[in-house]
Amino acid sequence: MMLNMGPQHPSTHGVFRLVLWLEGERIVRAEPHIGYLHRGSEKLCEREDYTQIITLFDRLDYVANLNCELAFCMAAEKLMALEVPERAWYIRTILCELNRIASHMLFYGVYGLDVGAMTPVLYGFRERERVILLFEAVTGARMMHNYIRVGGVKEDLPDDFGKRMTVLIDELKRGIDECDALLTNSELFLERTKGVGTIDGPTAVDYGVTGPMLRAAGVKEDVRISEPYGIYDRFDFGIPVGTHGDCWDRYYVRVEEMRQSLSIIEQAMSQMEAGPITAKVRRIARPPRGEAYLRTESPRGDFGVFLVSDGGDKPYRVKVRAPSFANLQSITHLLRDAYIADAVVILGSTDIILGEVDR
Amino acid sequence: MTALEVLYYALGAVGLLVFLSMTVMALTWLERKTLARIQQRMGPMRVGPHGTLQPIADVLKLMSKEDITPSSADKRLFWLAPVAFFLPALLLWVTIPLSRDLVLRNMDMGLFYIVAISVLSVAGLALAGWSSANKYALLGGLRAVGALISYEIPFILAVLGVGMLAQSLDLTQVVDGQQNFAYILIQPLGLFIFLAAGLAELGRTPFDIHHAESEVVGGPFVEYSGAHWAVFMLAEYVNTFTIAALTVLLFLGGWRWPAMPLDGVGHTILSLAWFLAKTYLVILVIFWIRGTFPRLRIDQLMSFSWKVLVPLSFANILFTGIVLYYDLGRWVLTILSLLSLAAAFYLVFNKYGNLKKRNTVRVYSVRELGLKPAAKPPPPDAPSDGDPPPQGAPGHQPAS
């Protein structure tokens, strides 16, 4: 039987379409179809100037907006050889790590729904809401922040930021532990995720899988550590690495990553000092002729931006290396011999964002 | 049948329908509130105080909605399916006593009747799945049939165990048999099997594979809307109430008070209240399970039935038979029950080992990786003059 899953199916995490050929409840063949959310973002970038493009990057990975903004701004800064002030880097790092937590919390909740538990989603969203309220205080928007700018950030942190962060870090710590206790070791959850959708390290590398998915497969790779950017080389943190590369490992790698992000945030908060928040940049940035490629670690993996400038105020070409897109490639491998119910769990464990896949 | 009897049954049927509809409305509200409490939210709050009138609003909404029949559906079956699902749910209540006197028709073979009728409801799900002309509905319908057939065996065997203890299949006598000890104390194993199999027959979490919103998008009901969908929901909640009521009747002592203070009408009312209180307690447990557990996969569902519940229920029958035949003390059965329950739980929980064994994710710290030990923070003073601080920013390299 051929079963068409999506683009309107509730658990394809957006508008992803999966055509499944079934033998009873088992999947014999799976064919992913993407492109339902294609907006031509990369092409649109060619006719916007550098400040405007940031808003387009907000809408790529729309649950980790700041991480996308950061990648683009860093690429432009690399072209312009800009020196970004210390404080701006700390602000960027803190907010991006917070965004990683918010993104993983969303994953946690939705993953609960995927395996059929209805409570985790509300706990996950509760924690995410805390982060988003802070974002609103800092950037003025809950999601599409447009906050990180070429050369720095838009404006300085609000006065009560330190106070809010102390509370938030405590709350998040408790929240992550609570979420962990709610789902991780549930017998039924283990049953649904252990040994499901396994991928080994070399295969994952072959598929170009990055981020938590790759680490769950046992590969110790994280751009923040292997090619540290910004001020990441100053922090003492860890990367969670799985052993089996199954759904449970992918899930738990993300839970542990939230804890590590919190530790980075704590260290950054203690190191941050007052100072300028943006480098001296002309109002309309005109990077010199040339090209730059830049990798960052977004919550979904290795988020790369390739930027070509012809010296004008608009880039000549922007290409995004979206981790979701590469991670999604492995879905046919992961779905081999799975059940329909597994298809949902496996797709959930890749944690794709269609805005980033289709661009 | 005399005219009086006909009138009695007609009135009784109407009364039952009204009672069950009211119960279902209460249950929907209760379920939403319970889940909301588990999930740290308020639940319905707008219609009436604390949303108590929400069920009425829901009914009105469902009734006024357009009733869509898919153009490719098998129309007659599509219309028949909700009825075929609802009727058995209603028929069961003919013989379920709310208290000693509050029963439409007490039967000698009451339990047999219940077991026989409850199987019929699956036909409605299968029909709905088939006639919707929708692959998700079909999958859901087939899942429902598969689950029901697998769980019917432990369900029946658990009921049989109680029948053996009570030496009767008459529900009133089963309750009377629990005069000294409720059967939960004698057959905890039976209660576990009954509840697990009951949940599976209801299609409730963790066995809700035929609904499975995240997989088959509501299963057999995916194409139903408006009043037809409401009939399905009604039947589902009636079934939930039935299983809870049966649990109370079979294992929790039914309407029996420890010491009955009144007799006559007062007795009936008190027993009814006591019975309903117990039933709602069981229902709360069912809702609690729904708020807590993920869903099983179909193969795991089957193997849980055939590899865990069926052997356990045979053991239950065997133990009960031995204890009854040799006329041992009932406590022997309690101990045997608990032991086999403990063994089963141990086997199930030991599958993944202890917490340490389960955790296959290890955090490698920066130092451990030996890649880049944490660099020192920047010099605290004079950030602007002299050399720039050791910054990892790629801005240092000129663009190539």
CSV table of N, CA and C in Angstrom, one decimal, chain B residues 53-177:
chain,number,residue,atom,x,y,z
B,53,LEU,N,-19.9,24.2,31.9
B,53,LEU,CA,-20.9,24.1,30.9
B,53,LEU,C,-20.3,23.8,29.5
B,54,GLN,N,-19.0,23.6,29.5
B,54,GLN,CA,-18.2,23.4,28.3
B,54,GLN,C,-18.8,22.2,27.5
B,55,PRO,N,-19.1,21.1,28.2
B,55,PRO,CA,-19.7,19.9,27.4
B,55,PRO,C,-20.9,20.3,26.6
B,56,ILE,N,-21.8,21.1,27.2
B,56,ILE,CA,-23.0,21.5,26.5
B,56,ILE,C,-22.6,22.3,25.2
B,57,ALA,N,-21.6,23.3,25.4
B,57,ALA,CA,-21.2,24.1,24.3
B,57,ALA,C,-20.6,23.1,23.2
B,58,ASP,N,-19.9,22.1,23.7
B,58,ASP,CA,-19.3,21.2,22.7
B,58,ASP,C,-20.3,20.4,21.9
B,59,VAL,N,-21.3,20.0,22.6
B,59,VAL,CA,-22.4,19.2,22.0
B,59,VAL,C,-23.1,20.1,20.9
B,60,LEU,N,-23.4,21.3,21.4
B,60,LEU,CA,-24.1,22.3,20.4
B,60,LEU,C,-23.2,22.5,19.2
B,61,LYS,N,-21.9,22.7,19.4
B,61,LYS,CA,-21.0,22.9,18.3
B,61,LYS,C,-21.0,21.7,17.4
B,62,LEU,N,-20.9,20.5,18.0
B,62,LEU,CA,-20.8,19.3,17.1
B,62,LEU,C,-22.1,19.1,16.3
B,63,MET,N,-23.2,19.4,17.0
B,63,MET,CA,-24.5,19.2,16.3
B,63,MET,C,-24.7,20.2,15.2
B,64,SER,N,-24.2,21.4,15.4
B,64,SER,CA,-24.4,22.4,14.3
B,64,SER,C,-23.4,22.3,13.2
B,65,LYS,N,-22.4,21.5,13.4
B,65,LYS,CA,-21.4,21.4,12.3
B,65,LYS,C,-21.9,20.6,11.1
B,66,GLU,N,-21.3,21.0,10.0
B,66,GLU,CA,-21.7,20.3,8.8
B,66,GLU,C,-21.2,18.8,8.9
B,67,ASP,N,-22.1,17.9,8.5
B,67,ASP,CA,-21.7,16.5,8.5
B,67,ASP,C,-21.2,16.1,7.2
B,68,ILE,N,-19.9,15.9,7.1
B,68,ILE,CA,-19.3,15.7,5.7
B,68,ILE,C,-19.2,14.2,5.5
B,69,THR,N,-19.7,13.7,4.3
B,69,THR,CA,-19.4,12.4,3.9
B,69,THR,C,-18.5,12.5,2.7
B,70,PRO,N,-17.3,11.8,2.8
B,70,PRO,CA,-16.4,11.9,1.6
B,70,PRO,C,-17.1,11.3,0.4
B,71,SER,N,-16.8,11.9,-0.7
B,71,SER,CA,-17.5,11.5,-2.0
B,71,SER,C,-17.2,10.0,-2.3
B,72,SER,N,-16.0,9.6,-2.0
B,72,SER,CA,-15.6,8.2,-2.4
B,72,SER,C,-15.9,7.2,-1.3
B,73,ALA,N,-16.6,7.7,-0.2
B,73,ALA,CA,-16.9,6.7,0.9
B,73,ALA,C,-18.0,5.8,0.5
B,74,ASP,N,-18.0,4.6,1.2
B,74,ASP,CA,-19.1,3.7,1.0
B,74,ASP,C,-20.3,4.2,1.9
B,75,LYS,N,-21.2,4.9,1.3
B,75,LYS,CA,-22.1,5.8,2.1
B,75,LYS,C,-22.9,5.0,3.2
B,76,ARG,N,-23.4,3.9,2.8
B,76,ARG,CA,-24.3,3.2,3.8
B,76,ARG,C,-23.5,2.7,5.0
B,77,LEU,N,-22.3,2.1,4.7
B,77,LEU,CA,-21.4,1.7,5.8
B,77,LEU,C,-21.0,2.8,6.6
B,78,PHE,N,-20.7,3.9,5.9
B,78,PHE,CA,-20.2,5.1,6.6
B,78,PHE,C,-21.2,5.6,7.6
B,79,TRP,N,-22.5,5.5,7.3
B,79,TRP,CA,-23.5,6.0,8.2
B,79,TRP,C,-23.8,4.9,9.3
B,80,LEU,N,-23.5,3.7,8.9
B,80,LEU,CA,-23.8,2.6,9.8
B,80,LEU,C,-22.8,2.5,11.0
B,81,ALA,N,-21.5,2.8,10.6
B,81,ALA,CA,-20.4,2.6,11.5
B,81,ALA,C,-20.6,3.2,12.9
B,82,PRO,N,-21.0,4.5,13.0
B,82,PRO,CA,-21.1,5.0,14.3
B,82,PRO,C,-22.2,4.3,15.2
B,83,VAL,N,-23.3,3.9,14.5
B,83,VAL,CA,-24.3,3.1,15.2
B,83,VAL,C,-23.8,1.8,15.7
B,84,ALA,N,-23.0,1.1,14.8
B,84,ALA,CA,-22.5,-0.2,15.1
B,84,ALA,C,-21.5,-0.1,16.2
B,85,PHE,N,-20.9,1.1,16.4
B,85,PHE,CA,-19.9,1.3,17.5
B,85,PHE,C,-20.7,1.6,18.8
B,86,PHE,N,-21.7,2.4,18.6
B,86,PHE,CA,-22.4,2.9,19.8
B,86,PHE,C,-23.3,1.9,20.5
B,87,LEU,N,-24.0,1.1,19.6
B,87,LEU,CA,-25.0,0.2,20.2
B,87,LEU,C,-24.5,-0.8,21.2
B,88,PRO,N,-23.3,-1.5,20.9
B,88,PRO,CA,-22.8,-2.4,21.9
B,88,PRO,C,-22.5,-1.7,23.2
B,89,ALA,N,-21.9,-0.5,23.1
B,89,ALA,CA,-21.6,0.3,24.3
B,89,ALA,C,-22.8,0.5,25.1
B,90,LEU,N,-23.9,0.7,24.5
B,90,LEU,CA,-25.1,1.0,25.2
B,90,LEU,C,-25.7,-0.3,25.8
B,91,LEU,N,-25.7,-1.4,24.9
B,91,LEU,CA,-26.3,-2.7,25.3
B,91,LEU,C,-25.6,-3.2,26.6
B,92,LEU,N,-24.3,-3.0,26.7
B,92,LEU,CA,-23.6,-3.5,27.9
B,92,LEU,C,-24.3,-3.1,29.2
B,93,TRP,N,-24.9,-1.9,29.1
B,93,TRP,CA,-25.4,-1.3,30.4
B,93,TRP,C,-26.7,-1.9,30.8
B,94,VAL,N,-27.3,-2.8,29.9
B,94,VAL,CA,-28.5,-3.4,30.3
B,94,VAL,C,-28.3,-4.2,31.6
B,95,THR,N,-27.1,-4.8,31.7
B,95,THR,CA,-26.9,-5.7,32.8
B,95,THR,C,-25.9,-5.2,33.9
B,96,ILE,N,-25.3,-4.0,33.7
B,96,ILE,CA,-24.4,-3.6,34.7
B,96,ILE,C,-25.1,-2.9,35.8
B,97,PRO,N,-25.0,-3.4,37.0
B,97,PRO,CA,-25.8,-2.8,38.1
B,97,PRO,C,-25.1,-1.6,38.7
B,98,LEU,N,-25.8,-0.5,38.9
B,98,LEU,CA,-25.3,0.6,39.6
B,98,LEU,C,-25.3,0.4,41.1
B,99,SER,N,-26.3,-0.3,41.5
B,99,SER,CA,-26.4,-0.8,42.9
B,99,SER,C,-27.3,-2.0,42.8
B,100,ARG,N,-27.6,-2.6,44.0
B,100,ARG,CA,-28.3,-3.9,43.9
B,100,ARG,C,-29.6,-3.8,43.1
B,101,ASP,N,-30.3,-2.7,43.3
B,101,ASP,CA,-31.6,-2.7,42.7
B,101,ASP,C,-31.6,-1.9,41.4
B,102,LEU,N,-30.6,-1.0,41.2
B,102,LEU,CA,-30.5,-0.2,40.0
B,102,LEU,C,-29.9,-0.9,38.9
B,103,VAL,N,-30.7,-1.8,38.3
B,103,VAL,CA,-30.2,-2.5,37.1
B,103,VAL,C,-31.4,-2.8,36.2
B,104,LEU,N,-31.2,-2.7,34.9
B,104,LEU,CA,-32.3,-2.9,34.0
B,104,LEU,C,-32.7,-4.3,34.1
B,105,ARG,N,-31.7,-5.2,33.9
B,105,ARG,CA,-32.1,-6.6,33.9
B,105,ARG,C,-30.8,-7.4,34.4
B,106,ASN,N,-30.9,-7.9,35.6
B,106,ASN,CA,-29.8,-8.7,36.1
B,106,ASN,C,-29.8,-10.1,35.4
B,107,MET,N,-28.7,-10.5,35.0
B,107,MET,CA,-28.6,-11.8,34.3
B,107,MET,C,-27.7,-12.8,35.1
B,108,ASP,N,-28.1,-14.1,35.0
B,108,ASP,CA,-27.2,-15.1,35.6
B,108,ASP,C,-25.9,-15.1,34.9
B,109,MET,N,-25.9,-14.9,33.6
B,109,MET,CA,-24.7,-15.0,32.9
B,109,MET,C,-24.2,-13.6,32.5
B,110,GLY,N,-24.4,-12.6,33.4
B,110,GLY,CA,-24.1,-11.2,33.1
B,110,GLY,C,-22.7,-11.0,32.6
B,111,LEU,N,-21.7,-11.6,33.2
B,111,LEU,CA,-20.3,-11.4,32.7
B,111,LEU,C,-20.1,-11.9,31.3
B,112,PHE,N,-20.7,-13.1,31.1
B,112,PHE,CA,-20.6,-13.7,29.8
B,112,PHE,C,-21.2,-12.8,28.7
B,113,TYR,N,-22.4,-12.2,29.1
B,113,TYR,CA,-23.1,-11.3,28.2
B,113,TYR,C,-22.1,-10.1,27.9
B,114,ILE,N,-21.5,-9.5,28.9
B,114,ILE,CA,-20.7,-8.4,28.8
B,114,ILE,C,-19.5,-8.7,27.9
B,115,VAL,N,-18.9,-9.8,28.1
B,115,VAL,CA,-17.7,-10.1,27.3
B,115,VAL,C,-18.1,-10.3,25.8
B,116,ALA,N,-19.3,-10.9,25.7
B,116,ALA,CA,-19.8,-11.2,24.3
B,116,ALA,C,-20.1,-9.9,23.6
B,117,ILE,N,-20.8,-9.0,24.2
B,117,ILE,CA,-21.3,-7.8,23.6
B,117,ILE,C,-20.1,-6.8,23.3
B,118,SER,N,-19.2,-6.8,24.3
B,118,SER,CA,-18.1,-5.8,24.1
B,118,SER,C,-17.3,-6.0,22.9
B,119,VAL,N,-17.2,-7.3,22.5
B,119,VAL,CA,-16.4,-7.5,21.3
B,119,VAL,C,-17.0,-6.9,20.0
B,120,LEU,N,-18.4,-6.8,20.1
B,120,LEU,CA,-19.0,-6.3,18.9
B,120,LEU,C,-18.6,-4.9,18.4
B,121,SER,N,-18.3,-4.1,19.4
B,121,SER,CA,-18.0,-2.7,19.1
B,121,SER,C,-16.9,-2.5,18.1
B,122,VAL,N,-16.0,-3.5,18.0
B,122,VAL,CA,-14.9,-3.4,17.1
B,122,VAL,C,-15.4,-3.4,15.7
B,123,ALA,N,-16.5,-4.0,15.4
B,123,ALA,CA,-17.1,-4.0,14.1
B,123,ALA,C,-17.3,-2.6,13.6
B,124,GLY,N,-17.8,-1.7,14.5
B,124,GLY,CA,-18.0,-0.3,14.2
B,124,GLY,C,-16.7,0.4,13.7
B,125,LEU,N,-15.6,0.1,14.5
B,125,LEU,CA,-14.4,0.7,14.1
B,125,LEU,C,-13.9,0.2,12.8
B,126,ALA,N,-14.0,-1.1,12.6
B,126,ALA,CA,-13.6,-1.7,11.3
B,126,ALA,C,-14.4,-1.1,10.1
B,127,LEU,N,-15.7,-1.0,10.4
B,127,LEU,CA,-16.5,-0.5,9.3
B,127,LEU,C,-16.2,1.0,9.0
B,128,ALA,N,-16.0,1.8,10.1
B,128,ALA,CA,-15.6,3.1,9.9
B,128,ALA,C,-14.3,3.2,9.1
B,129,GLY,N,-13.3,2.4,9.5
B,129,GLY,CA,-12.1,2.4,8.8
B,129,GLY,C,-12.2,2.1,7.3
B,130,TRP,N,-13.0,1.1,7.1
B,130,TRP,CA,-13.1,0.6,5.7
B,130,TRP,C,-13.9,1.6,4.8
B,131,SER,N,-15.0,2.1,5.4
B,131,SER,CA,-16.0,2.8,4.5
B,131,SER,C,-15.5,4.2,4.3
B,132,SER,N,-14.5,4.7,5.1
B,132,SER,CA,-14.1,6.1,4.9
B,132,SER,C,-13.3,6.3,3.6
B,133,ALA,N,-12.9,5.2,3.0
B,133,ALA,CA,-12.0,5.3,1.8
B,133,ALA,C,-10.8,6.2,2.0
B,134,ASN,N,-10.2,6.0,3.2
B,134,ASN,CA,-9.0,6.8,3.6
B,134,ASN,C,-8.0,5.8,4.2
B,135,LYS,N,-6.8,5.9,3.7
B,135,LYS,CA,-5.8,4.9,4.1
B,135,LYS,C,-5.5,5.0,5.6
B,136,TYR,N,-5.5,6.2,6.1
B,136,TYR,CA,-5.2,6.4,7.5
B,136,TYR,C,-6.4,5.7,8.3
B,137,ALA,N,-7.6,5.9,7.9
B,137,ALA,CA,-8.7,5.4,8.6
B,137,ALA,C,-8.7,3.8,8.5
B,138,LEU,N,-8.3,3.3,7.4
B,138,LEU,CA,-8.2,1.9,7.2
B,138,LEU,C,-7.1,1.3,8.1
B,139,LEU,N,-6.0,2.0,8.2
B,139,LEU,CA,-4.9,1.5,9.1
B,139,LEU,C,-5.4,1.5,10.5
B,140,GLY,N,-6.1,2.6,10.9
B,140,GLY,CA,-6.6,2.7,12.2
B,140,GLY,C,-7.6,1.6,12.5
B,141,GLY,N,-8.5,1.4,11.6
B,141,GLY,CA,-9.5,0.4,11.8
B,141,GLY,C,-8.9,-1.0,12.0
B,142,LEU,N,-7.9,-1.3,11.2
B,142,LEU,CA,-7.2,-2.6,11.2
B,142,LEU,C,-6.5,-2.7,12.6
B,143,ARG,N,-5.8,-1.6,12.9
B,143,ARG,CA,-5.1,-1.6,14.2
B,143,ARG,C,-6.1,-1.9,15.3
B,144,ALA,N,-7.2,-1.3,15.3
B,144,ALA,CA,-8.2,-1.5,16.3
B,144,ALA,C,-8.6,-3.0,16.4
B,145,VAL,N,-8.9,-3.6,15.3
B,145,VAL,CA,-9.3,-5.0,15.2
B,145,VAL,C,-8.2,-5.8,15.8
B,146,GLY,N,-7.0,-5.6,15.4
B,146,GLY,CA,-5.8,-6.4,15.8
B,146,GLY,C,-5.6,-6.3,17.3
B,147,ALA,N,-5.7,-5.1,17.8
B,147,ALA,CA,-5.5,-4.9,19.2
B,147,ALA,C,-6.6,-5.5,20.0
B,148,LEU,N,-7.8,-5.4,19.5
B,148,LEU,CA,-9.0,-5.9,20.3
B,148,LEU,C,-8.9,-7.5,20.4
B,149,ILE,N,-8.6,-8.1,19.2
B,149,ILE,CA,-8.5,-9.5,19.2
B,149,ILE,C,-7.4,-10.0,20.2
B,150,SER,N,-6.3,-9.3,20.2
B,150,SER,CA,-5.2,-9.8,21.1
B,150,SER,C,-5.5,-9.6,22.5
B,151,TYR,N,-6.2,-8.5,22.8
B,151,TYR,CA,-6.5,-8.2,24.2
B,151,TYR,C,-7.7,-8.8,24.8
B,152,GLU,N,-8.6,-9.3,23.9
B,152,GLU,CA,-9.8,-10.0,24.3
B,152,GLU,C,-9.5,-11.2,25.2
B,153,ILE,N,-8.4,-11.9,24.8
B,153,ILE,CA,-8.1,-13.1,25.6
B,153,ILE,C,-7.7,-12.8,27.0
B,154,PRO,N,-6.7,-12.0,27.3
B,154,PRO,CA,-6.5,-11.7,28.7
B,154,PRO,C,-7.7,-11.1,29.4
B,155,PHE,N,-8.4,-10.3,28.7
B,155,PHE,CA,-9.6,-9.6,29.2
B,155,PHE,C,-10.6,-10.7,29.7
B,156,ILE,N,-10.9,-11.6,28.9
B,156,ILE,CA,-11.9,-12.7,29.2
B,156,ILE,C,-11.3,-13.5,30.4
B,157,LEU,N,-10.0,-13.9,30.3
B,157,LEU,CA,-9.4,-14.7,31.3
B,157,LEU,C,-9.4,-14.0,32.7
B,158,ALA,N,-9.2,-12.7,32.7
B,158,ALA,CA,-9.2,-12.0,33.9
B,158,ALA,C,-10.6,-12.0,34.5
B,159,VAL,N,-11.6,-11.8,33.6
B,159,VAL,CA,-13.0,-11.9,34.1
B,159,VAL,C,-13.4,-13.2,34.6
B,160,LEU,N,-12.8,-14.2,33.9
B,160,LEU,CA,-13.1,-15.6,34.3
B,160,LEU,C,-12.5,-15.9,35.7
B,161,GLY,N,-11.4,-15.3,36.0
B,161,GLY,CA,-10.7,-15.5,37.3
B,161,GLY,C,-11.7,-15.0,38.4
B,162,VAL,N,-12.3,-13.9,38.2
B,162,VAL,CA,-13.2,-13.3,39.1
B,162,VAL,C,-14.5,-14.3,39.3
B,163,GLY,N,-14.9,-14.7,38.1
B,163,GLY,CA,-16.1,-15.6,38.1
B,163,GLY,C,-15.8,-16.9,38.9
B,164,MET,N,-14.5,-17.4,38.8
B,164,MET,CA,-14.2,-18.5,39.6
B,164,MET,C,-14.2,-18.3,41.1
B,165,LEU,N,-13.7,-17.1,41.5
B,165,LEU,CA,-13.7,-16.8,42.9
B,165,LEU,C,-15.1,-16.6,43.4
B,166,ALA,N,-16.0,-15.9,42.6
B,166,ALA,CA,-17.4,-15.7,43.0
B,166,ALA,C,-18.2,-16.9,42.8
B,167,GLN,N,-17.8,-17.9,42.1
B,167,GLN,CA,-18.5,-19.1,41.7
B,167,GLN,C,-19.8,-18.7,41.0
B,168,SER,N,-19.7,-17.5,40.3
B,168,SER,CA,-20.9,-17.1,39.6
B,168,SER,C,-20.5,-16.1,38.5
B,169,LEU,N,-21.3,-16.0,37.4
B,169,LEU,CA,-21.1,-14.9,36.5
B,169,LEU,C,-22.1,-13.8,36.6
B,170,ASP,N,-22.9,-13.9,37.6
B,170,ASP,CA,-23.9,-12.9,37.9
B,170,ASP,C,-23.2,-11.7,38.7
B,171,LEU,N,-23.3,-10.5,38.1
B,171,LEU,CA,-22.6,-9.4,38.7
B,171,LEU,C,-23.0,-9.1,40.1
B,172,THR,N,-24.2,-9.3,40.4
B,172,THR,CA,-24.7,-9.0,41.8
B,172,THR,C,-24.0,-10.0,42.7
B,173,GLN,N,-23.9,-11.2,42.3
B,173,GLN,CA,-23.3,-12.2,43.2
B,173,GLN,C,-21.8,-12.0,43.3
B,174,VAL,N,-21.2,-11.5,42.2
B,174,VAL,CA,-19.8,-11.2,42.2
B,174,VAL,C,-19.5,-10.1,43.3
B,175,VAL,N,-20.4,-9.1,43.3
B,175,VAL,CA,-20.2,-8.1,44.3
B,175,VAL,C,-20.5,-8.7,45.7
B,176,ASP,N,-21.5,-9.5,45.8
B,176,ASP,CA,-21.7,-10.1,47.1
B,176,ASP,C,-20.5,-11.0,47.6
B,177,GLY,N,-19.9,-11.6,46.6
B,177,GLY,CA,-18.7,-12.4,46.9
B,177,GLY,C,-17.6,-11.6,47.6
